Short mmCIF file of C-alpha atoms and ligand atoms in Angstrom, two decimals:
data_model
loop_
_atom_site.label_atom_id
_atom_site.label_comp_id
_atom_site.label_asym_id
_atom_site.label_seq_id
_atom_site.Cartn_x
_atom_site.Cartn_y
_atom_site.Cartn_z
CA MET A 14 67.60 95.58 87.07
CA ARG A 15 65.83 97.69 89.69
CA ASN A 16 67.86 99.66 92.20
CA THR A 17 67.97 99.16 95.93
CA LEU A 18 68.76 102.01 98.29
CA VAL A 19 71.70 101.42 100.63
CA LEU A 20 71.71 103.09 104.05
CA ASN A 21 74.78 103.39 106.21
CA ALA A 22 74.69 101.75 109.64
CA GLY A 23 73.42 105.08 111.01
CA TYR A 24 70.55 105.15 108.48
CA GLU A 25 72.01 107.85 106.21
CA PRO A 26 71.42 107.10 102.54
CA LEU A 27 74.70 106.18 100.85
CA SER A 28 74.04 104.98 97.37
CA THR A 29 71.82 102.85 95.23
CA VAL A 30 72.95 99.46 94.04
CA SER A 31 71.50 96.89 91.71
CA LEU A 32 69.18 94.29 93.19
CA GLN A 33 71.92 91.76 92.50
CA ARG A 34 74.44 93.69 94.65
CA ALA A 35 71.87 94.20 97.39
CA VAL A 36 71.20 90.47 97.63
CA VAL A 37 74.92 89.70 97.75
CA LEU A 38 75.40 92.22 100.59
CA VAL A 39 72.56 90.59 102.55
CA LEU A 40 73.78 87.05 101.83
CA GLN A 41 77.29 88.04 102.93
CA ASP A 42 75.83 89.41 106.13
CA LYS A 43 77.14 92.89 105.37
CA ALA A 44 73.64 94.36 105.28
CA VAL A 45 70.14 93.75 106.60
CA VAL A 46 66.89 94.29 104.73
CA GLU A 47 65.11 97.37 106.09
CA GLN A 48 62.32 97.47 103.59
CA ALA A 49 61.24 94.72 101.25
CA HIS A 50 58.84 94.45 98.37
CA PRO A 51 55.44 93.60 99.89
CA VAL A 52 54.82 90.69 97.58
CA ARG A 53 57.84 89.61 95.64
CA VAL A 54 60.34 87.14 97.05
CA MET A 55 63.51 85.65 95.64
CA ARG A 56 64.10 81.96 95.86
CA GLY A 57 67.49 80.32 96.12
CA THR A 58 68.48 76.80 97.10
CA GLY A 59 66.08 76.06 99.93
CA VAL A 60 65.97 79.70 101.01
CA GLU A 61 63.57 82.52 100.40
CA LEU A 62 64.51 86.16 100.61
CA PRO A 63 62.24 89.17 100.33
CA VAL A 64 63.12 91.41 97.39
CA PRO A 65 65.05 94.22 99.11
CA ARG A 66 64.10 97.82 98.36
CA VAL A 67 66.13 99.36 101.14
CA ILE A 68 69.05 97.70 102.92
CA ARG A 69 71.21 98.97 105.78
CA LEU A 70 74.86 98.17 106.29
CA ARG A 71 75.67 96.35 109.52
CA ARG A 72 78.93 98.19 109.92
CA TYR A 73 79.42 101.92 109.47
CA VAL A 74 81.50 102.72 106.39
CA ARG A 75 83.08 105.99 105.47
CA VAL A 76 82.00 106.66 101.92
CA PRO A 77 82.29 110.28 100.97
CA PHE A 78 79.30 111.87 99.26
CA ARG A 79 80.89 112.60 95.98
CA GLN A 80 80.35 111.38 92.51
CA ARG A 81 84.00 110.68 91.85
CA ALA A 82 85.87 108.01 93.71
CA ALA A 83 89.25 109.06 95.09
CA TRP A 84 92.11 107.44 93.19
CA SER A 85 94.36 105.03 95.06
CA ARG A 86 96.74 102.23 94.13
CA ARG A 87 94.67 99.80 96.15
CA GLY A 88 91.57 100.99 94.36
CA VAL A 89 93.16 100.41 90.94
CA LEU A 90 94.19 96.87 91.89
CA ALA A 91 90.69 96.15 93.20
CA ARG A 92 89.04 97.71 90.13
CA ASP A 93 91.14 95.50 87.86
CA GLN A 94 90.64 92.50 90.12
CA HIS A 95 94.42 92.14 90.53
CA ARG A 96 94.77 91.15 86.87
CA CYS A 97 97.60 92.53 84.77
CA ALA A 98 96.32 94.80 81.97
CA TYR A 99 99.02 93.47 79.63
CA CYS A 100 99.09 89.72 80.19
CA GLY A 101 96.10 88.94 82.44
CA ARG A 102 98.19 87.27 85.13
CA ARG A 103 98.15 88.27 88.78
CA ALA A 104 99.07 91.93 89.24
CA THR A 105 100.69 93.42 92.29
CA THR A 106 101.77 96.80 90.91
CA VAL A 107 100.07 99.82 89.35
CA ASP A 108 101.30 101.04 85.97
CA HIS A 109 100.84 104.58 84.63
CA LEU A 110 99.91 104.45 80.93
CA VAL A 111 101.51 107.84 80.42
CA PRO A 112 104.46 107.55 82.82
CA ARG A 113 104.58 109.97 85.71
CA SER A 114 108.00 111.13 84.53
CA ARG A 115 106.23 112.37 81.37
CA GLY A 116 103.50 114.18 83.23
CA GLY A 117 101.09 111.25 83.52
CA ALA A 118 98.57 111.73 86.32
CA ASP A 119 97.60 109.54 89.26
CA SER A 120 94.13 109.05 87.84
CA TRP A 121 91.71 106.21 87.20
CA LEU A 122 92.01 106.59 83.44
CA ASN A 123 95.80 106.74 83.40
CA THR A 124 96.52 103.74 85.60
CA VAL A 125 96.08 100.00 85.28
CA ALA A 126 97.01 96.99 87.37
CA ALA A 127 100.16 95.29 86.06
CA CYS A 128 102.38 92.38 87.00
CA ALA A 129 105.86 93.39 88.14
CA GLU A 130 107.52 91.98 85.00
CA ASP A 131 105.32 93.88 82.55
CA ASN A 132 105.60 97.04 84.61
CA GLN A 133 109.36 96.74 84.45
CA ARG A 134 109.39 95.84 80.76
CA LYS A 135 107.20 98.83 79.85
CA ALA A 136 109.43 101.08 81.94
CA ASP A 137 109.34 104.76 81.09
CA ARG A 138 107.26 104.44 77.92
CA THR A 139 103.63 104.56 76.86
CA PRO A 140 102.05 101.21 75.83
CA GLU A 141 102.34 102.29 72.16
CA GLN A 142 106.04 103.08 72.50
CA ALA A 143 106.61 99.78 74.29
CA GLY A 144 104.54 97.87 71.72
CA MET A 145 102.35 96.46 74.47
CA ALA A 146 98.60 96.02 73.99
CA VAL A 147 96.29 97.03 76.82
CA LEU A 148 93.82 94.18 77.24
CA ARG A 149 91.27 96.22 79.18
CA GLN A 150 90.74 99.96 79.02
CA PRO A 151 90.82 101.60 82.43
CA PHE A 152 87.60 103.20 83.69
CA GLU A 153 86.51 105.41 86.53
CA PRO A 154 84.54 103.44 89.14
CA THR A 155 80.90 104.43 89.52
CA PRO A 156 79.57 105.45 92.96
CA GLU A 157 78.19 101.91 93.27
CA ALA A 158 81.55 100.37 92.45
CA SER A 159 83.23 102.73 94.93
CA LEU A 160 80.89 101.53 97.64
CA MET A 161 81.68 97.93 96.76
CA LEU A 162 85.40 98.70 96.97
CA ALA A 163 84.87 100.35 100.37
CA LEU A 164 83.01 97.25 101.55
CA GLY A 165 85.72 94.98 100.24
CA LEU A 166 83.28 93.29 97.88
CA ARG A 167 84.82 92.09 94.67
CA ARG A 168 83.08 92.38 91.35
CA THR A 169 83.11 88.60 91.00
CA ASP A 170 81.12 88.19 94.23
CA ALA A 171 78.04 88.99 92.17
CA GLY A 172 78.44 85.46 90.85
CA GLU A 173 76.70 84.35 94.05
CA TRP A 174 73.58 85.75 92.45
CA ALA A 175 73.44 82.69 90.23
CA GLY A 176 70.56 80.51 91.31
CA TRP A 177 68.56 83.38 92.79
CA LEU A 178 65.51 84.30 90.79
CA PRO A 179 62.96 86.97 91.57
CA LEU A 180 59.58 85.23 91.83
CA SER A 181 56.11 86.52 92.48
CA ALA A 182 54.76 85.15 95.72
ZN1 ZN B 9 101.66 91.13 83.04
#
């Protein structure tokens, strides 16, 4: 899917996002279309939207210009959509795969969202030692995903894309 450029509220380029994300940001009123495709429009239920090439955020966000997103507990929970990596139920805690007491780092690849029970059950062990399978391997968020986290947009919000089809005018 083609990329759309995202400008901060002050017009500084921030990132590129997929067309899908761009449309969601506009539909959620988080961004306005600054530049649209001259011909193509997207059609939803009773609404037409120009295909955005450049969008601008309505509100200024602080997103550092770096390729790597800063690690945070909140970020891990958001990345994993508050689902426990061991049982899939609602997660409120962050578990270190290699426990911190064994030198495990506060990093995207060493942490997963976990429910309090599983976190407690795993205790001071690695998943292998605890005999617990990790349902989803942790990953480092891309710059686009970091921007979405900063905007408070969940990955599942892209589901709003359903029903929107790019059409030639
Ligand atoms: Zn769990």
